Amino acid sequence: MGIKCFVKSCNNTPIQKKNGLIKDLMFHRFPTNAIRRERWIANIQVFANQIGTVLGRAAICSEHFDKTSYIFNPDGSRSLSKTAEPTKFAVPLQRHGADASEFKDDSFTDVEK
């Protein structure tokens, strides 16, 4: 299995963007700020034994963030705002996520602290 969004109900991968299947797909690592990170963890319902994965290389895809979570730059690019939280989920969440070994460092953007 390849790398994918940490939200268990989501199967989005960086390959989908590369292949043009999902044009604006981005991946965001969990914030380094403890308070913000805890909010993300609560929103996606991560079990306590998965916190190490979150602190490692896990990331959430852009489909779980509202458009208002982004700052649109003059050059057409976008970045996640400092206050953004994942809130969009297609199906009810279950407490689990992808395996940390599935994530590669070069596939994600870091969230501002």
PDB file of N, CA and C in Angstrom:
ATOM      1  N   MET A   1       0.849  -1.177   0.000  1.00  0.00           N
ATOM      2  CA  MET A   1       0.000   0.000   0.000  1.00  0.00           C
ATOM      3  C   MET A   1       0.894   1.238   0.000  1.00  0.00           C
ATOM      4  N   GLY A   2       0.528   2.260  -0.783  1.00  0.00           N
ATOM      5  CA  GLY A   2       1.298   3.490  -0.856  1.00  0.00           C
ATOM      6  C   GLY A   2       0.913   4.460   0.234  1.00  0.00           C
ATOM      7  N   ILE A   3       1.564   5.626   0.219  1.00  0.00           N
ATOM      8  CA  ILE A   3       1.236   6.640   1.213  1.00  0.00           C
ATOM      9  C   ILE A   3      -0.157   7.192   0.956  1.00  0.00           C
ATOM     10  N   LYS A   4      -0.839   7.632   2.031  1.00  0.00           N
ATOM     11  CA  LYS A   4      -2.197   8.150   1.896  1.00  0.00           C
ATOM     12  C   LYS A   4      -2.517   9.092   3.033  1.00  0.00           C
ATOM     13  N   CYS A   5      -3.646   9.739   2.903  1.00  0.00           N
ATOM     14  CA  CYS A   5      -4.142  10.634   3.942  1.00  0.00           C
ATOM     15  C   CYS A   5      -4.304   9.850   5.246  1.00  0.00           C
ATOM     16  N   PHE A   6      -3.973  10.490   6.375  1.00  0.00           N
ATOM     17  CA  PHE A   6      -4.050   9.827   7.678  1.00  0.00           C
ATOM     18  C   PHE A   6      -5.485   9.574   8.135  1.00  0.00           C
ATOM     19  N   VAL A   7      -6.457  10.278   7.569  1.00  0.00           N
ATOM     20  CA  VAL A   7      -7.861  10.059   7.921  1.00  0.00           C
ATOM     21  C   VAL A   7      -8.264   8.696   7.355  1.00  0.00           C
ATOM     22  N   LYS A   8      -8.659   7.787   8.232  1.00  0.00           N
ATOM     23  CA  LYS A   8      -8.900   6.396   7.836  1.00  0.00           C
ATOM     24  C   LYS A   8      -9.929   6.261   6.713  1.00  0.00           C
ATOM     25  N   SER A   9     -10.961   7.089   6.731  1.00  0.00           N
ATOM     26  CA  SER A   9     -12.010   6.974   5.717  1.00  0.00           C
ATOM     27  C   SER A   9     -11.613   7.586   4.375  1.00  0.00           C
ATOM     28  N   CYS A  10     -10.398   8.106   4.277  1.00  0.00           N
ATOM     29  CA  CYS A  10      -9.932   8.776   3.056  1.00  0.00           C
ATOM     30  C   CYS A  10      -8.823   7.959   2.398  1.00  0.00           C
ATOM     31  N   ASN A  11      -8.907   7.810   1.095  1.00  0.00           N
ATOM     32  CA  ASN A  11      -7.897   7.054   0.354  1.00  0.00           C
ATOM     33  C   ASN A  11      -7.050   7.927  -0.558  1.00  0.00           C
ATOM     34  N   ASN A  12      -7.077   9.240  -0.364  1.00  0.00           N
ATOM     35  CA  ASN A  12      -6.304  10.134  -1.222  1.00  0.00           C
ATOM     36  C   ASN A  12      -4.805   9.934  -1.030  1.00  0.00           C
ATOM     37  N   THR A  13      -4.100   9.978  -2.159  1.00  0.00           N
ATOM     38  CA  THR A  13      -2.648   9.815  -2.154  1.00  0.00           C
ATOM     39  C   THR A  13      -2.003  10.884  -3.031  1.00  0.00           C
ATOM     40  N   PRO A  14      -0.717  11.178  -2.818  1.00  0.00           N
ATOM     41  CA  PRO A  14      -0.021  12.128  -3.691  1.00  0.00           C
ATOM     42  C   PRO A  14      -0.002  11.683  -5.155  1.00  0.00           C
ATOM     43  N   ILE A  15      -0.094  10.400  -5.401  1.00  0.00           N
ATOM     44  CA  ILE A  15      -0.096   9.881  -6.774  1.00  0.00           C
ATOM     45  C   ILE A  15      -1.310  10.398  -7.543  1.00  0.00           C
ATOM     46  N   GLN A  16      -2.445  10.568  -6.861  1.00  0.00           N
ATOM     47  CA  GLN A  16      -3.648  11.071  -7.531  1.00  0.00           C
ATOM     48  C   GLN A  16      -3.420  12.476  -8.084  1.00  0.00           C
ATOM     49  N   LYS A  17      -2.699  13.300  -7.351  1.00  0.00           N
ATOM     50  CA  LYS A  17      -2.397  14.644  -7.843  1.00  0.00           C
ATOM     51  C   LYS A  17      -1.416  14.552  -9.009  1.00  0.00           C
ATOM     52  N   LYS A  18      -0.388  13.753  -8.840  1.00  0.00           N
ATOM     53  CA  LYS A  18       0.634  13.600  -9.876  1.00  0.00           C
ATOM     54  C   LYS A  18       0.018  13.116 -11.187  1.00  0.00           C
ATOM     55  N   ASN A  19      -0.953  12.234 -11.097  1.00  0.00           N
ATOM     56  CA  ASN A  19      -1.614  11.688 -12.286  1.00  0.00           C
ATOM     57  C   ASN A  19      -2.763  12.555 -12.784  1.00  0.00           C
ATOM     58  N   GLY A  20      -3.022  13.681 -12.109  1.00  0.00           N
ATOM     59  CA  GLY A  20      -4.071  14.599 -12.534  1.00  0.00           C
ATOM     60  C   GLY A  20      -5.475  14.185 -12.144  1.00  0.00           C
ATOM     61  N   LEU A  21      -5.611  13.191 -11.284  1.00  0.00           N
ATOM     62  CA  LEU A  21      -6.939  12.733 -10.875  1.00  0.00           C
ATOM     63  C   LEU A  21      -7.611  13.716  -9.922  1.00  0.00           C
ATOM     64  N   ILE A  22      -6.835  14.338  -9.055  1.00  0.00           N
ATOM     65  CA  ILE A  22      -7.341  15.364  -8.141  1.00  0.00           C
ATOM     66  C   ILE A  22      -6.402  16.555  -8.264  1.00  0.00           C
ATOM     67  N   LYS A  23      -6.836  17.561  -8.997  1.00  0.00           N
ATOM     68  CA  LYS A  23      -5.973  18.675  -9.380  1.00  0.00           C
ATOM     69  C   LYS A  23      -5.365  19.443  -8.210  1.00  0.00           C
ATOM     70  N   ASP A  24      -6.163  19.853  -7.249  1.00  0.00           N
ATOM     71  CA  ASP A  24      -5.694  20.745  -6.194  1.00  0.00           C
ATOM     72  C   ASP A  24      -5.369  20.036  -4.880  1.00  0.00           C
ATOM     73  N   LEU A  25      -5.115  18.758  -4.914  1.00  0.00           N
ATOM     74  CA  LEU A  25      -4.862  17.997  -3.698  1.00  0.00           C
ATOM     75  C   LEU A  25      -3.530  18.398  -3.064  1.00  0.00           C
ATOM     76  N   MET A  26      -3.572  18.665  -1.768  1.00  0.00           N
ATOM     77  CA  MET A  26      -2.371  18.978  -0.991  1.00  0.00           C
ATOM     78  C   MET A  26      -2.383  18.104   0.258  1.00  0.00           C
ATOM     79  N   PHE A  27      -1.206  17.903   0.844  1.00  0.00           N
ATOM     80  CA  PHE A  27      -1.100  17.175   2.103  1.00  0.00           C
ATOM     81  C   PHE A  27      -0.438  18.074   3.127  1.00  0.00           C
ATOM     82  N   HIS A  28      -0.983  18.055   4.348  1.00  0.00           N
ATOM     83  CA  HIS A  28      -0.493  18.923   5.412  1.00  0.00           C
ATOM     84  C   HIS A  28      -0.121  18.084   6.624  1.00  0.00           C
ATOM     85  N   ARG A  29       1.111  18.254   7.085  1.00  0.00           N
ATOM     86  CA  ARG A  29       1.538  17.566   8.297  1.00  0.00           C
ATOM     87  C   ARG A  29       0.885  18.207   9.507  1.00  0.00           C
ATOM     88  N   PHE A  30       0.827  17.458  10.568  1.00  0.00           N
ATOM     89  CA  PHE A  30       0.246  17.970  11.807  1.00  0.00           C
ATOM     90  C   PHE A  30       1.085  19.132  12.329  1.00  0.00           C
ATOM     91  N   PRO A  31       0.437  20.123  12.928  1.00  0.00           N
ATOM     92  CA  PRO A  31       1.161  21.288  13.454  1.00  0.00           C
ATOM     93  C   PRO A  31       2.146  20.895  14.553  1.00  0.00           C
ATOM     94  N   THR A  32       3.220  21.657  14.662  1.00  0.00           N
ATOM     95  CA  THR A  32       4.171  21.428  15.743  1.00  0.00           C
ATOM     96  C   THR A  32       3.698  22.083  17.036  1.00  0.00           C
ATOM     97  N   ASN A  33       2.843  23.085  16.926  1.00  0.00           N
ATOM     98  CA  ASN A  33       2.270  23.734  18.103  1.00  0.00           C
ATOM     99  C   ASN A  33       1.350  22.732  18.803  1.00  0.00           C
ATOM    100  N   ALA A  34       1.612  22.464  20.076  1.00  0.00           N
ATOM    101  CA  ALA A  34       0.889  21.418  20.809  1.00  0.00           C
ATOM    102  C   ALA A  34      -0.617  21.656  20.877  1.00  0.00           C
ATOM    103  N   ILE A  35      -1.040  22.877  21.088  1.00  0.00           N
ATOM    104  CA  ILE A  35      -2.473  23.173  21.196  1.00  0.00           C
ATOM    105  C   ILE A  35      -3.174  22.925  19.868  1.00  0.00           C
ATOM    106  N   ARG A  36      -2.593  23.413  18.795  1.00  0.00           N
ATOM    107  CA  ARG A  36      -3.186  23.202  17.467  1.00  0.00           C
ATOM    108  C   ARG A  36      -3.179  21.729  17.097  1.00  0.00           C
ATOM    109  N   ARG A  37      -2.079  21.051  17.394  1.00  0.00           N
ATOM    110  CA  ARG A  37      -1.979  19.620  17.081  1.00  0.00           C
ATOM    111  C   ARG A  37      -3.063  18.839  17.823  1.00  0.00           C
ATOM    112  N   GLU A  38      -3.300  19.158  19.086  1.00  0.00           N
ATOM    113  CA  GLU A  38      -4.338  18.475  19.862  1.00  0.00           C
ATOM    114  C   GLU A  38      -5.720  18.683  19.253  1.00  0.00           C
ATOM    115  N   ARG A  39      -5.965  19.851  18.693  1.00  0.00           N
ATOM    116  CA  ARG A  39      -7.261  20.104  18.044  1.00  0.00           C
ATOM    117  C   ARG A  39      -7.414  19.234  16.802  1.00  0.00           C
ATOM    118  N   TRP A  40      -6.356  19.123  16.019  1.00  0.00           N
ATOM    119  CA  TRP A  40      -6.403  18.263  14.838  1.00  0.00           C
ATOM    120  C   TRP A  40      -6.647  16.819  15.267  1.00  0.00           C
ATOM    121  N   ILE A  41      -5.917  16.377  16.281  1.00  0.00           N
ATOM    122  CA  ILE A  41      -6.050  15.007  16.773  1.00  0.00           C
ATOM    123  C   ILE A  41      -7.482  14.743  17.226  1.00  0.00           C
ATOM    124  N   ALA A  42      -8.060  15.683  17.950  1.00  0.00           N
ATOM    125  CA  ALA A  42      -9.445  15.532  18.403  1.00  0.00           C
ATOM    126  C   ALA A  42     -10.407  15.491  17.222  1.00  0.00           C
ATOM    127  N   ASN A  43     -10.182  16.329  16.224  1.00  0.00           N
ATOM    128  CA  ASN A  43     -11.078  16.386  15.068  1.00  0.00           C
ATOM    129  C   ASN A  43     -11.088  15.086  14.276  1.00  0.00           C
ATOM    130  N   ILE A  44      -9.946  14.458  14.122  1.00  0.00           N
ATOM    131  CA  ILE A  44      -9.917  13.218  13.340  1.00  0.00           C
ATOM    132  C   ILE A  44     -10.002  11.982  14.229  1.00  0.00           C
ATOM    133  N   GLN A  45     -10.108  12.186  15.518  1.00  0.00           N
ATOM    134  CA  GLN A  45     -10.317  11.102  16.479  1.00  0.00           C
ATOM    135  C   GLN A  45      -9.201  10.054  16.448  1.00  0.00           C
ATOM    136  N   VAL A  46      -7.994  10.499  16.694  1.00  0.00           N
ATOM    137  CA  VAL A  46      -6.833   9.617  16.735  1.00  0.00           C
ATOM    138  C   VAL A  46      -6.754   8.955  18.109  1.00  0.00           C
ATOM    139  N   PHE A  47      -6.501   7.667  18.123  1.00  0.00           N
ATOM    140  CA  PHE A  47      -6.311   6.962  19.391  1.00  0.00           C
ATOM    141  C   PHE A  47      -4.988   7.384  20.025  1.00  0.00           C
ATOM    142  N   ALA A  48      -4.898   7.304  21.317  1.00  0.00           N
ATOM    143  CA  ALA A  48      -3.692   7.698  22.050  1.00  0.00           C
ATOM    144  C   ALA A  48      -2.455   6.944  21.566  1.00  0.00           C
ATOM    145  N   ASN A  49      -2.605   5.679  21.190  1.00  0.00           N
ATOM    146  CA  ASN A  49      -1.447   4.904  20.745  1.00  0.00           C
ATOM    147  C   ASN A  49      -0.964   5.296  19.353  1.00  0.00           C
ATOM    148  N   GLN A  50      -1.664   6.202  18.694  1.00  0.00           N
ATOM    149  CA  GLN A  50      -1.249   6.661  17.370  1.00  0.00           C
ATOM    150  C   GLN A  50      -0.612   8.041  17.409  1.00  0.00           C
ATOM    151  N   ILE A  51      -0.508   8.643  18.581  1.00  0.00           N
ATOM    152  CA  ILE A  51       0.038   9.985  18.694  1.00  0.00           C
ATOM    153  C   ILE A  51       1.461  10.036  18.148  1.00  0.00           C
ATOM    154  N   GLY A  52       2.239   8.996  18.354  1.00  0.00           N
ATOM    155  CA  GLY A  52       3.599   8.956  17.815  1.00  0.00           C
ATOM    156  C   GLY A  52       3.613   9.068  16.303  1.00  0.00           C
ATOM    157  N   THR A  53       2.646   8.461  15.644  1.00  0.00           N
ATOM    158  CA  THR A  53       2.529   8.558  14.194  1.00  0.00           C
ATOM    159  C   THR A  53       2.243   9.990  13.783  1.00  0.00           C
ATOM    160  N   VAL A  54       1.345  10.639  14.510  1.00  0.00           N
ATOM    161  CA  VAL A  54       0.981  12.025  14.219  1.00  0.00           C
ATOM    162  C   VAL A  54       2.199  12.922  14.348  1.00  0.00           C
ATOM    163  N   LEU A  55       2.996  12.682  15.366  1.00  0.00           N
ATOM    164  CA  LEU A  55       4.185  13.494  15.585  1.00  0.00           C
ATOM    165  C   LEU A  55       5.275  13.169  14.574  1.00  0.00           C
ATOM    166  N   GLY A  56       5.156  12.053  13.921  1.00  0.00           N
ATOM    167  CA  GLY A  56       6.142  11.649  12.926  1.00  0.00           C
ATOM    168  C   GLY A  56       5.843  12.244  11.566  1.00  0.00           C
ATOM    169  N   ARG A  57       5.440  11.402  10.639  1.00  0.00           N
ATOM    170  CA  ARG A  57       5.282  11.850   9.257  1.00  0.00           C
ATOM    171  C   ARG A  57       3.861  11.803   8.736  1.00  0.00           C
ATOM    172  N   ALA A  58       2.880  11.640   9.581  1.00  0.00           N
ATOM    173  CA  ALA A  58       1.487  11.586   9.134  1.00  0.00           C
ATOM    174  C   ALA A  58       1.032  12.944   8.616  1.00  0.00           C
ATOM    175  N   ALA A  59       0.087  12.925   7.688  1.00  0.00           N
ATOM    176  CA  ALA A  59      -0.453  14.157   7.120  1.00  0.00           C
ATOM    177  C   ALA A  59      -1.912  13.954   6.742  1.00  0.00           C
ATOM    178  N   ILE A  60      -2.608  15.065   6.617  1.00  0.00           N
ATOM    179  CA  ILE A  60      -4.022  15.063   6.244  1.00  0.00           C
ATOM    180  C   ILE A  60      -4.156  15.784   4.911  1.00  0.00           C
ATOM    181  N   CYS A  61      -4.973  15.255   4.016  1.00  0.00           N
ATOM    182  CA  CYS A  61      -5.123  15.881   2.702  1.00  0.00           C
ATOM    183  C   CYS A  61      -6.044  17.097   2.763  1.00  0.00           C
ATOM    184  N   SER A  62      -5.938  17.918   1.752  1.00  0.00           N
ATOM    185  CA  SER A  62      -6.666  19.189   1.686  1.00  0.00           C
ATOM    186  C   SER A  62      -8.175  19.022   1.607  1.00  0.00           C
ATOM    187  N   GLU A  63      -8.660  17.846   1.265  1.00  0.00           N
ATOM    188  CA  GLU A  63     -10.104  17.650   1.173  1.00  0.00           C
ATOM    189  C   GLU A  63     -10.796  17.699   2.536  1.00  0.00           C
ATOM    190  N   HIS A  64     -10.026  17.703   3.614  1.00  0.00           N
ATOM    191  CA  HIS A  64     -10.604  17.753   4.958  1.00  0.00           C
ATOM    192  C   HIS A  64     -10.581  19.164   5.551  1.00  0.00           C
ATOM    193  N   PHE A  65     -10.206  20.140   4.724  1.00  0.00           N
ATOM    194  CA  PHE A  65     -10.164  21.536   5.157  1.00  0.00           C
ATOM    195  C   PHE A  65     -11.114  22.359   4.302  1.00  0.00           C
ATOM    196  N   ASP A  66     -11.820  23.272   4.930  1.00  0.00           N
ATOM    197  CA  ASP A  66     -12.718  24.182   4.234  1.00  0.00           C
ATOM    198  C   ASP A  66     -11.897  25.182   3.414  1.00  0.00           C
ATOM    199  N   LYS A  67     -12.485  25.729   2.346  1.00  0.00           N
ATOM    200  CA  LYS A  67     -11.784  26.729   1.530  1.00  0.00           C
ATOM    201  C   LYS A  67     -11.313  27.913   2.360  1.00  0.00           C
ATOM    202  N   THR A  68     -12.076  28.249   3.395  1.00  0.00           N
ATOM    203  CA  THR A  68     -11.699  29.386   4.240  1.00  0.00           C
ATOM    204  C   THR A  68     -10.462  29.088   5.084  1.00  0.00           C
ATOM    205  N   SER A  69     -10.004  27.853   5.075  1.00  0.00           N
ATOM    206  CA  SER A  69      -8.798  27.470   5.810  1.00  0.00           C
ATOM    207  C   SER A  69      -7.522  27.856   5.070  1.00  0.00           C
ATOM    208  N   TYR A  70      -7.673  28.300   3.834  1.00  0.00           N
ATOM    209  CA  TYR A  70      -6.510  28.595   3.000  1.00  0.00           C
ATOM    210  C   TYR A  70      -6.312  30.081   2.761  1.00  0.00           C
ATOM    211  N   ILE A  71      -5.052  30.436   2.608  1.00  0.00           N
ATOM    212  CA  ILE A  71      -4.661  31.778   2.196  1.00  0.00           C
ATOM    213  C   ILE A  71      -4.273  31.651   0.726  1.00  0.00           C
ATOM    214  N   PHE A  72      -4.935  32.436  -0.117  1.00  0.00           N
ATOM    215  CA  PHE A  72      -4.643  32.386  -1.550  1.00  0.00           C
ATOM    216  C   PHE A  72      -3.643  33.489  -1.882  1.00  0.00           C
ATOM    217  N   ASN A  73      -2.514  33.101  -2.420  1.00  0.00           N
ATOM    218  CA  ASN A  73      -1.412  34.012  -2.701  1.00  0.00           C
ATOM    219  C   ASN A  73      -1.544  34.634  -4.088  1.00  0.00           C
ATOM    220  N   PRO A  74      -0.933  35.801  -4.296  1.00  0.00           N
ATOM    221  CA  PRO A  74      -1.016  36.484  -5.596  1.00  0.00           C
ATOM    222  C   PRO A  74      -0.522  35.634  -6.770  1.00  0.00           C
ATOM    223  N   ASP A  75       0.407  34.721  -6.509  1.00  0.00           N
ATOM    224  CA  ASP A  75       0.942  33.886  -7.592  1.00  0.00           C
ATOM    225  C   ASP A  75       0.041  32.699  -7.930  1.00  0.00           C
ATOM    226  N   GLY A  76      -1.115  32.607  -7.255  1.00  0.00           N
ATOM    227  CA  GLY A  76      -2.055  31.527  -7.529  1.00  0.00           C
ATOM    228  C   GLY A  76      -1.906  30.331  -6.608  1.00  0.00           C
ATOM    229  N   SER A  77      -0.844  30.290  -5.845  1.00  0.00           N
ATOM    230  CA  SER A  77      -0.669  29.183  -4.904  1.00  0.00           C
ATOM    231  C   SER A  77      -1.506  29.436  -3.650  1.00  0.00           C
ATOM    232  N   ARG A  78      -1.601  28.428  -2.825  1.00  0.00           N
ATOM    233  CA  ARG A  78      -2.339  28.587  -1.573  1.00  0.00           C
ATOM    234  C   ARG A  78      -1.561  27.923  -0.449  1.00  0.00           C
ATOM    235  N   SER A  79      -1.807  28.417   0.748  1.00  0.00           N
ATOM    236  CA  SER A  79      -1.185  27.821   1.924  1.00  0.00           C
ATOM    237  C   SER A  79      -2.221  27.750   3.037  1.00  0.00           C
ATOM    238  N   LEU A  80      -2.028  26.803   3.906  1.00  0.00           N
ATOM    239  CA  LEU A  80      -2.958  26.596   5.003  1.00  0.00           C
ATOM    240  C   LEU A  80      -2.758  27.693   6.044  1.00  0.00           C
ATOM    241  N   SER A  81      -3.852  28.280   6.511  1.00  0.00           N
ATOM    242  CA  SER A  81      -3.750  29.345   7.513  1.00  0.00           C
ATOM    243  C   SER A  81      -3.298  28.776   8.854  1.00  0.00           C
ATOM    244  N   LYS A  82      -2.780  29.641   9.700  1.00  0.00           N
ATOM    245  CA  LYS A  82      -2.282  29.223  11.010  1.00  0.00           C
ATOM    246  C   LYS A  82      -3.389  28.718  11.932  1.00  0.00           C
ATOM    247  N   THR A  83      -4.632  29.064  11.634  1.00  0.00           N
ATOM    248  CA  THR A  83      -5.749  28.653  12.493  1.00  0.00           C
ATOM    249  C   THR A  83      -6.574  27.509  11.903  1.00  0.00           C
ATOM    250  N   ALA A  84      -6.168  26.987  10.770  1.00  0.00           N
ATOM    251  CA  ALA A  84      -6.940  25.944  10.083  1.00  0.00           C
ATOM    252  C   ALA A  84      -7.014  24.655  10.899  1.00  0.00           C
ATOM    253  N   GLU A  85      -8.171  24.021  10.810  1.00  0.00           N
ATOM    254  CA  GLU A  85      -8.385  22.714  11.433  1.00  0.00           C
ATOM    255  C   GLU A  85      -9.146  21.829  10.455  1.00  0.00           C
ATOM    256  N   PRO A  86      -8.824  20.530  10.400  1.00  0.00           N
ATOM    257  CA  PRO A  86      -9.578  19.624   9.534  1.00  0.00           C
ATOM    258  C   PRO A  86     -10.990  19.425  10.090  1.00  0.00           C
ATOM    259  N   THR A  87     -11.991  19.705   9.260  1.00  0.00           N
ATOM    260  CA  THR A  87     -13.381  19.598   9.721  1.00  0.00           C
ATOM    261  C   THR A  87     -14.294  18.909   8.719  1.00  0.00           C
ATOM    262  N   LYS A  88     -13.812  18.619   7.529  1.00  0.00           N
ATOM    263  CA  LYS A  88     -14.660  18.032   6.489  1.00  0.00           C
ATOM    264  C   LYS A  88     -14.380  16.536   6.368  1.00  0.00           C
ATOM    265  N   PHE A  89     -15.419  15.758   6.613  1.00  0.00           N
ATOM    266  CA  PHE A  89     -15.283  14.312   6.532  1.00  0.00           C
ATOM    267  C   PHE A  89     -16.510  13.744   5.839  1.00  0.00           C
ATOM    268  N   ALA A  90     -16.297  12.920   4.804  1.00  0.00           N
ATOM    269  CA  ALA A  90     -17.389  12.381   3.993  1.00  0.00           C
ATOM    270  C   ALA A  90     -18.229  11.369   4.758  1.00  0.00           C
ATOM    271  N   VAL A  91     -17.607  10.616   5.620  1.00  0.00           N
ATOM    272  CA  VAL A  91     -18.315   9.603   6.403  1.00  0.00           C
ATOM    273  C   VAL A  91     -17.940   9.791   7.865  1.00  0.00           C
ATOM    274  N   PRO A  92     -18.754   9.282   8.781  1.00  0.00           N
ATOM    275  CA  PRO A  92     -18.386   9.394  10.196  1.00  0.00           C
ATOM    276  C   PRO A  92     -17.016   8.777  10.445  1.00  0.00           C
ATOM    277  N   LEU A  93     -16.243   9.443  11.259  1.00  0.00           N
ATOM    278  CA  LEU A  93     -14.891   8.973  11.535  1.00  0.00           C
ATOM    279  C   LEU A  93     -14.880   7.791  12.481  1.00  0.00           C
ATOM    280  N   GLN A  94     -13.868   6.962  12.300  1.00  0.00           N
ATOM    281  CA  GLN A  94     -13.582   5.891  13.242  1.00  0.00           C
ATOM    282  C   GLN A  94     -12.185   6.164  13.757  1.00  0.00           C
ATOM    283  N   ARG A  95     -11.903   5.781  14.963  1.00  0.00           N
ATOM    284  CA  ARG A  95     -10.623   6.107  15.585  1.00  0.00           C
ATOM    285  C   ARG A  95      -9.490   5.218  15.072  1.00  0.00           C
ATOM    286  N   HIS A  96      -8.919   5.600  13.969  1.00  0.00           N
ATOM    287  CA  HIS A  96      -7.702   4.979  13.490  1.00  0.00           C
ATOM    288  C   HIS A  96      -7.186   5.750  12.295  1.00  0.00           C
ATOM    289  N   GLY A  97      -6.003   5.388  11.816  1.00  0.00           N
ATOM    290  CA  GLY A  97      -5.388   6.096  10.701  1.00  0.00           C
ATOM    291  C   GLY A  97      -4.391   5.206   9.995  1.00  0.00           C
ATOM    292  N   ALA A  98      -3.715   5.773   9.032  1.00  0.00           N
ATOM    293  CA  ALA A  98      -2.745   5.037   8.237  1.00  0.00           C
ATOM    294  C   ALA A  98      -1.500   4.728   9.061  1.00  0.00           C
ATOM    295  N   ASP A  99      -0.781   3.736   8.641  1.00  0.00           N
ATOM    296  CA  ASP A  99       0.458   3.342   9.291  1.00  0.00           C
ATOM    297  C   ASP A  99       1.545   4.374   8.988  1.00  0.00           C
ATOM    298  N   ALA A 100       2.313   4.748   9.979  1.00  0.00           N
ATOM    299  CA  ALA A 100       3.355   5.769   9.814  1.00  0.00           C
ATOM    300  C   ALA A 100       4.381   5.366   8.767  1.00  0.00           C
ATOM    301  N   SER A 101       4.613   4.095   8.573  1.00  0.00           N
ATOM    302  CA  SER A 101       5.606   3.651   7.601  1.00  0.00           C
ATOM    303  C   SER A 101       5.189   3.960   6.171  1.00  0.00           C
ATOM    304  N   GLU A 102       3.934   4.352   5.971  1.00  0.00           N
ATOM    305  CA  GLU A 102       3.445   4.640   4.633  1.00  0.00           C
ATOM    306  C   GLU A 102       3.805   6.041   4.157  1.00  0.00           C
ATOM    307  N   PHE A 103       4.349   6.883   5.025  1.00  0.00           N
ATOM    308  CA  PHE A 103       4.563   8.279   4.683  1.00  0.00           C
ATOM    309  C   PHE A 103       6.014   8.566   4.336  1.00  0.00           C
ATOM    310  N   LYS A 104       6.210   9.361   3.285  1.00  0.00           N
ATOM    311  CA  LYS A 104       7.534   9.785   2.862  1.00  0.00           C
ATOM    312  C   LYS A 104       7.648  11.287   3.075  1.00  0.00           C
ATOM    313  N   ASP A 105       8.811  11.746   3.460  1.00  0.00           N
ATOM    314  CA  ASP A 105       9.016  13.148   3.800  1.00  0.00           C
ATOM    315  C   ASP A 105       8.741  14.121   2.673  1.00  0.00           C
ATOM    316  N   ASP A 106       8.986  13.788   1.435  1.00  0.00           N
ATOM    317  CA  ASP A 106       8.877  14.749   0.340  1.00  0.00           C
ATOM    318  C   ASP A 106       7.469  14.890  -0.228  1.00  0.00           C
ATOM    319  N   SER A 107       6.489  14.257   0.352  1.00  0.00           N
ATOM    320  CA  SER A 107       5.136  14.278  -0.193  1.00  0.00           C
ATOM    321  C   SER A 107       4.201  15.260   0.493  1.00  0.00           C
ATOM    322  N   PHE A 108       4.692  15.993   1.480  1.00  0.00           N
ATOM    323  CA  PHE A 108       3.804  16.793   2.305  1.00  0.00           C
ATOM    324  C   PHE A 108       4.312  18.209   2.501  1.00  0.00           C
ATOM    325  N   THR A 109       3.379  19.102   2.830  1.00  0.00           N
ATOM    326  CA  THR A 109       3.753  20.456   3.207  1.00  0.00           C
ATOM    327  C   THR A 109       3.591  20.590   4.705  1.00  0.00           C
ATOM    328  N   ASP A 110       4.501  21.309   5.321  1.00  0.00           N
ATOM    329  CA  ASP A 110       4.409  21.535   6.756  1.00  0.00           C
ATOM    330  C   ASP A 110       3.435  22.650   7.032  1.00  0.00           C
ATOM    331  N   VAL A 111       2.745  22.560   8.143  1.00  0.00           N
ATOM    332  CA  VAL A 111       1.819  23.590   8.574  1.00  0.00           C
ATOM    333  C   VAL A 111       2.606  24.602   9.390  1.00  0.00           C
ATOM    334  N   GLU A 112       2.278  25.879   9.197  1.00  0.00           N
ATOM    335  CA  GLU A 112       2.964  26.903   9.969  1.00  0.00           C
ATOM    336  C   GLU A 112       2.712  26.691  11.440  1.00  0.00           C
ATOM    337  N   LYS A 113       3.707  27.039  12.248  1.00  0.00           N
ATOM    338  CA  LYS A 113       3.623  26.841  13.698  1.00  0.00           C
ATOM    339  C   LYS A 113       2.654  27.787  14.329  1.00  0.00           C
TER     340      LYS A 113
END
